[in-house]
PDB file of C-alpha atoms in Angstrom:
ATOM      1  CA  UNK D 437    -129.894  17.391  57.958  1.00 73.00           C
ATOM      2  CA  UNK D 438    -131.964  17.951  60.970  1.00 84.00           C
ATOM      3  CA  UNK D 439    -132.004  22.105  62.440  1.00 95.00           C
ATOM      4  CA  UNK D 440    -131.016  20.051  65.582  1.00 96.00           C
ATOM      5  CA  UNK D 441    -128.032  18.409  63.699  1.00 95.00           C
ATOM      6  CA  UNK D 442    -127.239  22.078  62.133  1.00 96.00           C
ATOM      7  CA  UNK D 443    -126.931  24.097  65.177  1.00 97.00           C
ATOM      8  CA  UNK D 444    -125.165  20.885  67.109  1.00 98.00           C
ATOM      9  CA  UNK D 445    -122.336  21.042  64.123  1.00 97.00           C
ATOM     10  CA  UNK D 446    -122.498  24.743  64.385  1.00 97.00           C
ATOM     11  CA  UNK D 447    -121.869  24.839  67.832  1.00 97.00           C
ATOM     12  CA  UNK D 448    -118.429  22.063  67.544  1.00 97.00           C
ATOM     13  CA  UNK D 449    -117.321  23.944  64.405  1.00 97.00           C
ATOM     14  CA  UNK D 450    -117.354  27.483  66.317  1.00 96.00           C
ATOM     15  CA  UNK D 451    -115.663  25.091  69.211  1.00 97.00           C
ATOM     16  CA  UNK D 452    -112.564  23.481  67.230  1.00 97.00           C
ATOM     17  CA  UNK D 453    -112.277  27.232  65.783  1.00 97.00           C
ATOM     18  CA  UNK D 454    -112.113  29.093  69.062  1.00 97.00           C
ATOM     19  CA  UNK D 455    -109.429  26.000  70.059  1.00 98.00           C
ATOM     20  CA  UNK D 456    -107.367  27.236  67.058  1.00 97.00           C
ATOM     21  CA  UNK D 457    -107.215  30.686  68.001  1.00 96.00           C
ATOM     22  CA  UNK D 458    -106.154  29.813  71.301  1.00 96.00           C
ATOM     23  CA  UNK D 459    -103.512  27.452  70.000  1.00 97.00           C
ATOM     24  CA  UNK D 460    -105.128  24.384  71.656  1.00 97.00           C
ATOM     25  CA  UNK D 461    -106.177  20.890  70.256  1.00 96.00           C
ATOM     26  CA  UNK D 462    -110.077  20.972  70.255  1.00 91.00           C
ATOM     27  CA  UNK D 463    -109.805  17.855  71.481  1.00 95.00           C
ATOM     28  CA  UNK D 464    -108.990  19.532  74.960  1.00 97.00           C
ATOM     29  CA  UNK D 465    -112.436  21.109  75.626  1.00 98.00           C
ATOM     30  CA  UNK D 466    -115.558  19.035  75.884  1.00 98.00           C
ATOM     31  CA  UNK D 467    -118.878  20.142  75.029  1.00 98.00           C
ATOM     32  CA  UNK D 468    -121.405  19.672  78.066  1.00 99.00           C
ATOM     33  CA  UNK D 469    -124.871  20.114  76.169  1.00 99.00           C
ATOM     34  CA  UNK D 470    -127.204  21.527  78.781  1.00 98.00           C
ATOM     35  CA  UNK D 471    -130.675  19.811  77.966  1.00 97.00           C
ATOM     36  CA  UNK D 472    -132.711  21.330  81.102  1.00 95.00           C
ATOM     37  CA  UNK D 473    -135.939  21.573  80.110  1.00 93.00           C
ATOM     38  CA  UNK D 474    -135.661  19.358  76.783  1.00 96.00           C
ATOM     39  CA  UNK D 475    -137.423  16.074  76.174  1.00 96.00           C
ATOM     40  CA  UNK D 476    -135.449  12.751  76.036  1.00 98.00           C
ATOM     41  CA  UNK D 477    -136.071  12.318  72.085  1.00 97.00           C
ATOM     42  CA  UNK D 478    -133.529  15.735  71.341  1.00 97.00           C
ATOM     43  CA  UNK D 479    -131.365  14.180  73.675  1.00 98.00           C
ATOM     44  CA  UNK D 480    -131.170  11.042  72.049  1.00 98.00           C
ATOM     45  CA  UNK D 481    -130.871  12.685  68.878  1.00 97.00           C
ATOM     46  CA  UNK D 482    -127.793  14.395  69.959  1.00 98.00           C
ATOM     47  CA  UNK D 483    -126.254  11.252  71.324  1.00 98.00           C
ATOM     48  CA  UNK D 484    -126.645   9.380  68.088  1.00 97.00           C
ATOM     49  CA  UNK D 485    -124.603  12.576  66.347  1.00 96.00           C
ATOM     50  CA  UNK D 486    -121.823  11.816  69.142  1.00 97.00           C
ATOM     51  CA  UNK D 487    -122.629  14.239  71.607  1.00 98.00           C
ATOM     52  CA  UNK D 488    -122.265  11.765  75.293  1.00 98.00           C
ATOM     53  CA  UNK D 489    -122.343  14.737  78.535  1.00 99.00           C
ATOM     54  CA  UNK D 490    -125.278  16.650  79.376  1.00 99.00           C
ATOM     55  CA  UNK D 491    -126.004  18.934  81.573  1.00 98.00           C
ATOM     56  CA  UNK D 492    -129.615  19.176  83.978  1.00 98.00           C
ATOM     57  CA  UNK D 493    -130.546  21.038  86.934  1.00 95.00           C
ATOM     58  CA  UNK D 494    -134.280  20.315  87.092  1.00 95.00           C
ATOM     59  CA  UNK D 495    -134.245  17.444  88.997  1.00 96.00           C
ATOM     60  CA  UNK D 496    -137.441  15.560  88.614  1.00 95.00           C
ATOM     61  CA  UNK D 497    -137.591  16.035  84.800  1.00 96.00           C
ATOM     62  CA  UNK D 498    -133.871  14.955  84.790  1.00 98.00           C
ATOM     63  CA  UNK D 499    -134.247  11.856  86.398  1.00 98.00           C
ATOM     64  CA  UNK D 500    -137.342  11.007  83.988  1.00 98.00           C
ATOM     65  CA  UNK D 501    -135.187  11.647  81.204  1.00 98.00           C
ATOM     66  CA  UNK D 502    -132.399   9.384  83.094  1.00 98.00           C
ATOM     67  CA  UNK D 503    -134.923   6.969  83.659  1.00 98.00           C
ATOM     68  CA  UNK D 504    -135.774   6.569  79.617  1.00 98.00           C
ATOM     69  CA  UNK D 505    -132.252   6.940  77.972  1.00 99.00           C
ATOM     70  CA  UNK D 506    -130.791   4.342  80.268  1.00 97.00           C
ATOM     71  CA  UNK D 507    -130.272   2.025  77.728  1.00 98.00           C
ATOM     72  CA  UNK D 508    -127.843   4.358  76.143  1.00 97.00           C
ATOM     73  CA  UNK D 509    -124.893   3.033  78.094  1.00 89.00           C
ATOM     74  CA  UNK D 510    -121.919   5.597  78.231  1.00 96.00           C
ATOM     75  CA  UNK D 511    -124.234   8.856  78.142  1.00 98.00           C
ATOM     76  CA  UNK D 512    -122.951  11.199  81.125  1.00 98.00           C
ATOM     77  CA  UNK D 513    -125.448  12.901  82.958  1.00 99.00           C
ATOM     78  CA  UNK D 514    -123.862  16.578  84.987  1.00 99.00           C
ATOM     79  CA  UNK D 515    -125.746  18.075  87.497  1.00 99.00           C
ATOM     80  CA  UNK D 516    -125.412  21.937  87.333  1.00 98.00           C
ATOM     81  CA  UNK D 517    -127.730  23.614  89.551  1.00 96.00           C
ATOM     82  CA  UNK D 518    -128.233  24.188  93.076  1.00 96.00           C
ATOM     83  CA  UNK D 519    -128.343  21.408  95.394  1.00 97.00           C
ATOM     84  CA  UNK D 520    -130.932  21.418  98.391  1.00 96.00           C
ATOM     85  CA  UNK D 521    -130.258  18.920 101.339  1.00 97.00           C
ATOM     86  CA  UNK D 522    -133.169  17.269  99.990  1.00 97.00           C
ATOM     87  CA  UNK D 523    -132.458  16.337  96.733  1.00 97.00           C
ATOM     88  CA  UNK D 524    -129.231  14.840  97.297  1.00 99.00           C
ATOM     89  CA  UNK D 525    -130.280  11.292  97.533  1.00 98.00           C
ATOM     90  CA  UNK D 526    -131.710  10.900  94.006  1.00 98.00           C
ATOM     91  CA  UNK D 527    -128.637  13.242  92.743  1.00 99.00           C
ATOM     92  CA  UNK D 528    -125.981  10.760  94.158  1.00 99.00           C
ATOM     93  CA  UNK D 529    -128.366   7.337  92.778  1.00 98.00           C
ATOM     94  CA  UNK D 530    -128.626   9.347  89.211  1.00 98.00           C
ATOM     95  CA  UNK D 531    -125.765  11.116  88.200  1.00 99.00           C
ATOM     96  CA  UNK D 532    -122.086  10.377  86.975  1.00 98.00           C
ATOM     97  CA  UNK D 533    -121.103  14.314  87.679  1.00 99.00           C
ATOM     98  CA  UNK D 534    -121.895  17.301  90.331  1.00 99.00           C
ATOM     99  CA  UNK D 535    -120.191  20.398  88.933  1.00 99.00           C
ATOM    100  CA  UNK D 536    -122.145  23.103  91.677  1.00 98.00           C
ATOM    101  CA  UNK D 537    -120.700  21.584  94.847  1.00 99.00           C
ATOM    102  CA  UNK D 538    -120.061  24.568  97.703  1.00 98.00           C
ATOM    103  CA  UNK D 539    -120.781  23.014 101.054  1.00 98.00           C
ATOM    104  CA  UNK D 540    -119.090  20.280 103.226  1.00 98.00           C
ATOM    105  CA  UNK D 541    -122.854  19.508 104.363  1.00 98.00           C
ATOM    106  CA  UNK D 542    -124.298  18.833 100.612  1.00 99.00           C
ATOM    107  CA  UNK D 543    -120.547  16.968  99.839  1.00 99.00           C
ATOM    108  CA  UNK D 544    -121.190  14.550 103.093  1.00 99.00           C
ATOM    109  CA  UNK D 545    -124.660  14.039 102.448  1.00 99.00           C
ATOM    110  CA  UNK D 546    -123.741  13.380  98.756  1.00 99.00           C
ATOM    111  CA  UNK D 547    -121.060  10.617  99.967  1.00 99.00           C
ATOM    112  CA  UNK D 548    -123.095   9.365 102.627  1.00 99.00           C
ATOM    113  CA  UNK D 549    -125.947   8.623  99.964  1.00 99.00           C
ATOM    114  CA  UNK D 550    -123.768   7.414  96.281  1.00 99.00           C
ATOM    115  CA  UNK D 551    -123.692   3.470  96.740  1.00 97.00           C
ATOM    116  CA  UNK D 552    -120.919   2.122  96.973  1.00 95.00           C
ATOM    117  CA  UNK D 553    -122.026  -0.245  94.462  1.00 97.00           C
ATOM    118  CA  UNK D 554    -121.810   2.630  91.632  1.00 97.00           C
ATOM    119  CA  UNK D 555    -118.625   4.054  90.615  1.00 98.00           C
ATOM    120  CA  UNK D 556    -117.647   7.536  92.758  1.00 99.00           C
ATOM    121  CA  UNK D 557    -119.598  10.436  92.122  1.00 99.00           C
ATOM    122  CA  UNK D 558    -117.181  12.661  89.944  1.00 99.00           C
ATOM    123  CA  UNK D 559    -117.553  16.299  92.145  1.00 99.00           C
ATOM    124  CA  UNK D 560    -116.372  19.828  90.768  1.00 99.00           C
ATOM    125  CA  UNK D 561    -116.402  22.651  92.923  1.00 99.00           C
ATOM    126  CA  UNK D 562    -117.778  25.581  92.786  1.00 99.00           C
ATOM    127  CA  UNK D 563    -116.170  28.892  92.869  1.00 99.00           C
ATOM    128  CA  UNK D 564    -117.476  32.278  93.485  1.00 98.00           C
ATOM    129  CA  UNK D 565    -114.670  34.093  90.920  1.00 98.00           C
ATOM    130  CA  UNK D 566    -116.684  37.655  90.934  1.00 97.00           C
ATOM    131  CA  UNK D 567    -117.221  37.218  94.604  1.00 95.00           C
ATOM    132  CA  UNK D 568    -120.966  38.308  94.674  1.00 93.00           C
ATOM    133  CA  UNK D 569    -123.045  37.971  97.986  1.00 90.00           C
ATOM    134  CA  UNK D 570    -126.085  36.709  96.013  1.00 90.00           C
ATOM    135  CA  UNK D 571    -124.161  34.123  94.089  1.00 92.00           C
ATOM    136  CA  UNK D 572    -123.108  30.280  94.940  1.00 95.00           C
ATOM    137  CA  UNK D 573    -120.092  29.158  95.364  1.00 97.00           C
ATOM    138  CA  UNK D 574    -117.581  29.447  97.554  1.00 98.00           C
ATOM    139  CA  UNK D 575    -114.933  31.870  97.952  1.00 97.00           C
ATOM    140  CA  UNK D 576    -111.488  31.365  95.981  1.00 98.00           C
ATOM    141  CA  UNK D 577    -109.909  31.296  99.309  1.00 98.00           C
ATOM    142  CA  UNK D 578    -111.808  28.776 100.426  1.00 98.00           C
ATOM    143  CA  UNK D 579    -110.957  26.205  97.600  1.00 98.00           C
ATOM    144  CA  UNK D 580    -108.109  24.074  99.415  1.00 98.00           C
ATOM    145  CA  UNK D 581    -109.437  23.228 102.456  1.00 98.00           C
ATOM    146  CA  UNK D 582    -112.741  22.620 100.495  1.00 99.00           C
ATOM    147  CA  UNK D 583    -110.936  19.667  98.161  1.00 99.00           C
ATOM    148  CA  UNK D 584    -109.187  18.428 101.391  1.00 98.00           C
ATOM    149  CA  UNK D 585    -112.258  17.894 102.723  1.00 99.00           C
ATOM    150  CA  UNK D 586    -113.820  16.017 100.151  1.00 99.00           C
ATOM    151  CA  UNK D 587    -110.748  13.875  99.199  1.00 98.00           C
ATOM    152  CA  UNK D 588    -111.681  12.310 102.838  1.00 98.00           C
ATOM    153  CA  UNK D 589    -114.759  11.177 100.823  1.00 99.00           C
ATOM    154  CA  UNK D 590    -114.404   7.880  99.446  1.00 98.00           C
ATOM    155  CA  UNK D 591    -117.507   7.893  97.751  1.00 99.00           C
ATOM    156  CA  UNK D 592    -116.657  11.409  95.819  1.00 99.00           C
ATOM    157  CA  UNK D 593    -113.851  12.210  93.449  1.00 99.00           C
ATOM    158  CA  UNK D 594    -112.728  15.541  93.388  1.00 99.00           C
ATOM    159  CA  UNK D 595    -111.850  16.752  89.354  1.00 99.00           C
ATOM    160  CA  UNK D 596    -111.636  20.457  89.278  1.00 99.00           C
ATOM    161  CA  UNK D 597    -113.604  23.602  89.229  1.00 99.00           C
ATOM    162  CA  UNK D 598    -116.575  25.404  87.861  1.00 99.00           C
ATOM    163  CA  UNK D 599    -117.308  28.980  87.813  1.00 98.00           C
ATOM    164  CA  UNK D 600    -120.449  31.396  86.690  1.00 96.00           C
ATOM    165  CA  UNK D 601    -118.624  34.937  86.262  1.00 96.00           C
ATOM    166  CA  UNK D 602    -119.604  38.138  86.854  1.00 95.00           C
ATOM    167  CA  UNK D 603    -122.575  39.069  84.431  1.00 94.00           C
ATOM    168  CA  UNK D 604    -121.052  41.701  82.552  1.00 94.00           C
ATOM    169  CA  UNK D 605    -119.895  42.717  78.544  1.00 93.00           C
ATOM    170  CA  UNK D 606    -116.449  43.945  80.039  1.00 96.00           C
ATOM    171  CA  UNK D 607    -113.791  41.367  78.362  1.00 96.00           C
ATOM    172  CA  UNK D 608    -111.305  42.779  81.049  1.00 98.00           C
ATOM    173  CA  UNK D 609    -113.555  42.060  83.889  1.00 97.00           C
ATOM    174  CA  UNK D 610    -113.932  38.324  82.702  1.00 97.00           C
ATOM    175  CA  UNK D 611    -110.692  37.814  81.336  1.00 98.00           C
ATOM    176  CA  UNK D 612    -109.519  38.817  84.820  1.00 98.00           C
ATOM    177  CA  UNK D 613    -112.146  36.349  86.513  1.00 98.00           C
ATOM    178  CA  UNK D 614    -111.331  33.059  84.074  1.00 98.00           C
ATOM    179  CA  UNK D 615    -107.396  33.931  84.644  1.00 98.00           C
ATOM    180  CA  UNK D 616    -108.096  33.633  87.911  1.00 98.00           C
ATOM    181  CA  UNK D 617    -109.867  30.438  87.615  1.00 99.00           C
ATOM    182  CA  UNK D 618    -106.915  28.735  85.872  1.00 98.00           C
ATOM    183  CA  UNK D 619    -104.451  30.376  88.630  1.00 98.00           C
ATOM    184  CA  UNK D 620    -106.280  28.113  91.143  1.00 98.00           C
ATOM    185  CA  UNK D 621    -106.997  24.845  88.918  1.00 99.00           C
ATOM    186  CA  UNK D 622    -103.042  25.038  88.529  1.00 98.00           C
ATOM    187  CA  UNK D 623    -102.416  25.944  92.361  1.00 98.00           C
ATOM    188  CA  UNK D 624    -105.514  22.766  93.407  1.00 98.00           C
ATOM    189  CA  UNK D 625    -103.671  20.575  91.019  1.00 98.00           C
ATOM    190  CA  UNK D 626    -100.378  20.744  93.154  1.00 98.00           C
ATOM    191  CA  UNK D 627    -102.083  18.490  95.923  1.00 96.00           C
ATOM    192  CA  UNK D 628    -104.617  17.297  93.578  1.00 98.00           C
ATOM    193  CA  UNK D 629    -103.252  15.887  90.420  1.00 97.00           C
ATOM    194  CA  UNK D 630    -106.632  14.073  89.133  1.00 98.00           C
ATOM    195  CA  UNK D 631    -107.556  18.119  89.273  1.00 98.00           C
ATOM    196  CA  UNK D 632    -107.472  18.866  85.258  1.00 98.00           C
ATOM    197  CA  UNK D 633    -111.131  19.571  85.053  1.00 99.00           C
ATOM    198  CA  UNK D 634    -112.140  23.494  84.286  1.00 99.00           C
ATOM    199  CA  UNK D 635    -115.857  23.985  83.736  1.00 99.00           C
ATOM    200  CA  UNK D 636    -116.342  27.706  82.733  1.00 98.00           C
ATOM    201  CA  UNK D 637    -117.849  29.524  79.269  1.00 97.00           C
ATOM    202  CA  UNK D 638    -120.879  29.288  77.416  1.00 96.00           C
ATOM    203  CA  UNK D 639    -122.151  30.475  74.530  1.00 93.00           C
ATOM    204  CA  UNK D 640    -121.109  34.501  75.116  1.00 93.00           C
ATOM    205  CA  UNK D 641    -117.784  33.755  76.580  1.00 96.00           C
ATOM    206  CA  UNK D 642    -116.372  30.627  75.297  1.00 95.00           C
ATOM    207  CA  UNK D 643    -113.667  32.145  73.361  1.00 96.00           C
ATOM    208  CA  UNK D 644    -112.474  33.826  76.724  1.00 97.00           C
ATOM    209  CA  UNK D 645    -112.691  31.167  78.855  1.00 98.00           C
ATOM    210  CA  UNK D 646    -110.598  28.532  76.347  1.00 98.00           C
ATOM    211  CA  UNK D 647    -108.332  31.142  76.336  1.00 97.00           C
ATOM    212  CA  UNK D 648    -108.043  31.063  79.683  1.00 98.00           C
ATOM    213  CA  UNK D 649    -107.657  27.315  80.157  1.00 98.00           C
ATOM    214  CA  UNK D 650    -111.524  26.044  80.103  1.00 98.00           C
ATOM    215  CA  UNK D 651    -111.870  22.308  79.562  1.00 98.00           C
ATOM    216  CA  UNK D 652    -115.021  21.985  79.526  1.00 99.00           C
ATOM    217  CA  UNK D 653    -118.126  24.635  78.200  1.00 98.00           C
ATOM    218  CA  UNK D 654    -121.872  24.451  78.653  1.00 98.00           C
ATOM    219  CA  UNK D 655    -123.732  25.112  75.774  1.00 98.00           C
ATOM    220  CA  UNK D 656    -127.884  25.006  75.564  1.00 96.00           C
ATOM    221  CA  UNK D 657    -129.897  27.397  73.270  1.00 95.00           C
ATOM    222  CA  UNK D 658    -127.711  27.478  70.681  1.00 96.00           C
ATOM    223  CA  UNK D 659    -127.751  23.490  70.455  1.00 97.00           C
ATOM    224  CA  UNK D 660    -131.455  23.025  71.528  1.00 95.00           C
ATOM    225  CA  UNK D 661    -133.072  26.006  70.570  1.00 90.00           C
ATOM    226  CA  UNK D 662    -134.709  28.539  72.596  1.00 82.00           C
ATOM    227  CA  UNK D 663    -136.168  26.886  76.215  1.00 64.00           C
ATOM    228  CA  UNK D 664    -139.391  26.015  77.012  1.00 58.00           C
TER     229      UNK D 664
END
């Protein structure tokens, strides 16, 4: 067994565990491997073990990678970093999933440029939970009239929220934040039932956040190894 097939089982063993000590299926949290910076062959590697979303936010080695697995037919590509007016074109022609949306100008643009050819561009938004200046997302007060905006998209479909929380040790402090997060999934889903998607915890919080109601965690160094 490859160290890349180790730490891969490693990482969905410690993920069906942390499922069981919340008292939840493990088949209700996906794994979104974040391969940013990693060459196409680990990738590859990963999706013969199983492993089908991953997670970029370096956008010209992204869409190289793209470019080279796109024989592998049902792999799901997430984009999770910022998004500059500029880059949205080869975002919307390249990817199945946006998980860092936070402004009606980047959604528009988005719509305006996914083909309608390809199916719609599967949008999360995102949330400033620990309400920090220096942080993206928007604030939790904003998220309503956010997803009413974009469900006027037809060429974006709204599927929940993602959140970075505060960067902090304190279990309380993040508890507080991902309990928060599920409040508004729950309160988002009332006018937006295709809302089940939660995007929050990685590798030092997962077992808080799938307490908390996370569907969905990014993992990276512990599958891939330390970046490069």
């Amino acid at each position: 067994m490859s160290t890349l097939e180790q730490r891969y089982q490693a990482v969905s063993t410690h993920i069906s565990s942390v499922c069981e000590q919340a008292h939840r299926s493990d088949d209700t949290v996906k794994l979104l491997a974040v391969s940013k910076t990693k060459p196409a062959h680990m990738v590859e590697t990963l999706y013969q073990f199983g492993q089908r979303a991953f997670g970029e936010n370096y956008l010209q080695d992204a869409v190289e990678k793209i470019t080279t697995l796109a024989h592998l037919k049902d792999i799901e590509w997430h984009f999770i970093g910022p998004i500059q007016s500029n880059k949205t074109r080869v975002i919307a022609e390249h990817f199945q999933w946006v998980e860092t949306l936070d402004r009606e100008k980047i959604a528009q643009r988005l719509n305006d440029q996914r083909s309608p050819a390809l199916p719609a561009l599967n949008v999360l938004i995102q949330v400033n939970i620990s309400r920090e200046d220096q942080k993206s997302g928007i604030s939790p007060e904003h998220v309503e009239s956010f997803a009413k905006f974009i469900e006027k998209l037809p060429n974006l479909s709204l599927q929940g929220l993602m959140c970075i929380p505060e960067a902090t040790k304190d279990e309380n402090v993040l508890a507080a934040q991902f309990d928060e997060m599920q409040q508004l999934l729950q309160q988002l889903a009332n006018n937006h039932p295709q809302c089940t998607v939660l995007s929050m915890g990685m590798s030092s919080d997962l077992a808080l956040a799938v307490q908390h109601g996370s569907s969905q965690v990014r993992i990276g160094t512990d599958i891939f190894g330390s970046r490069d």
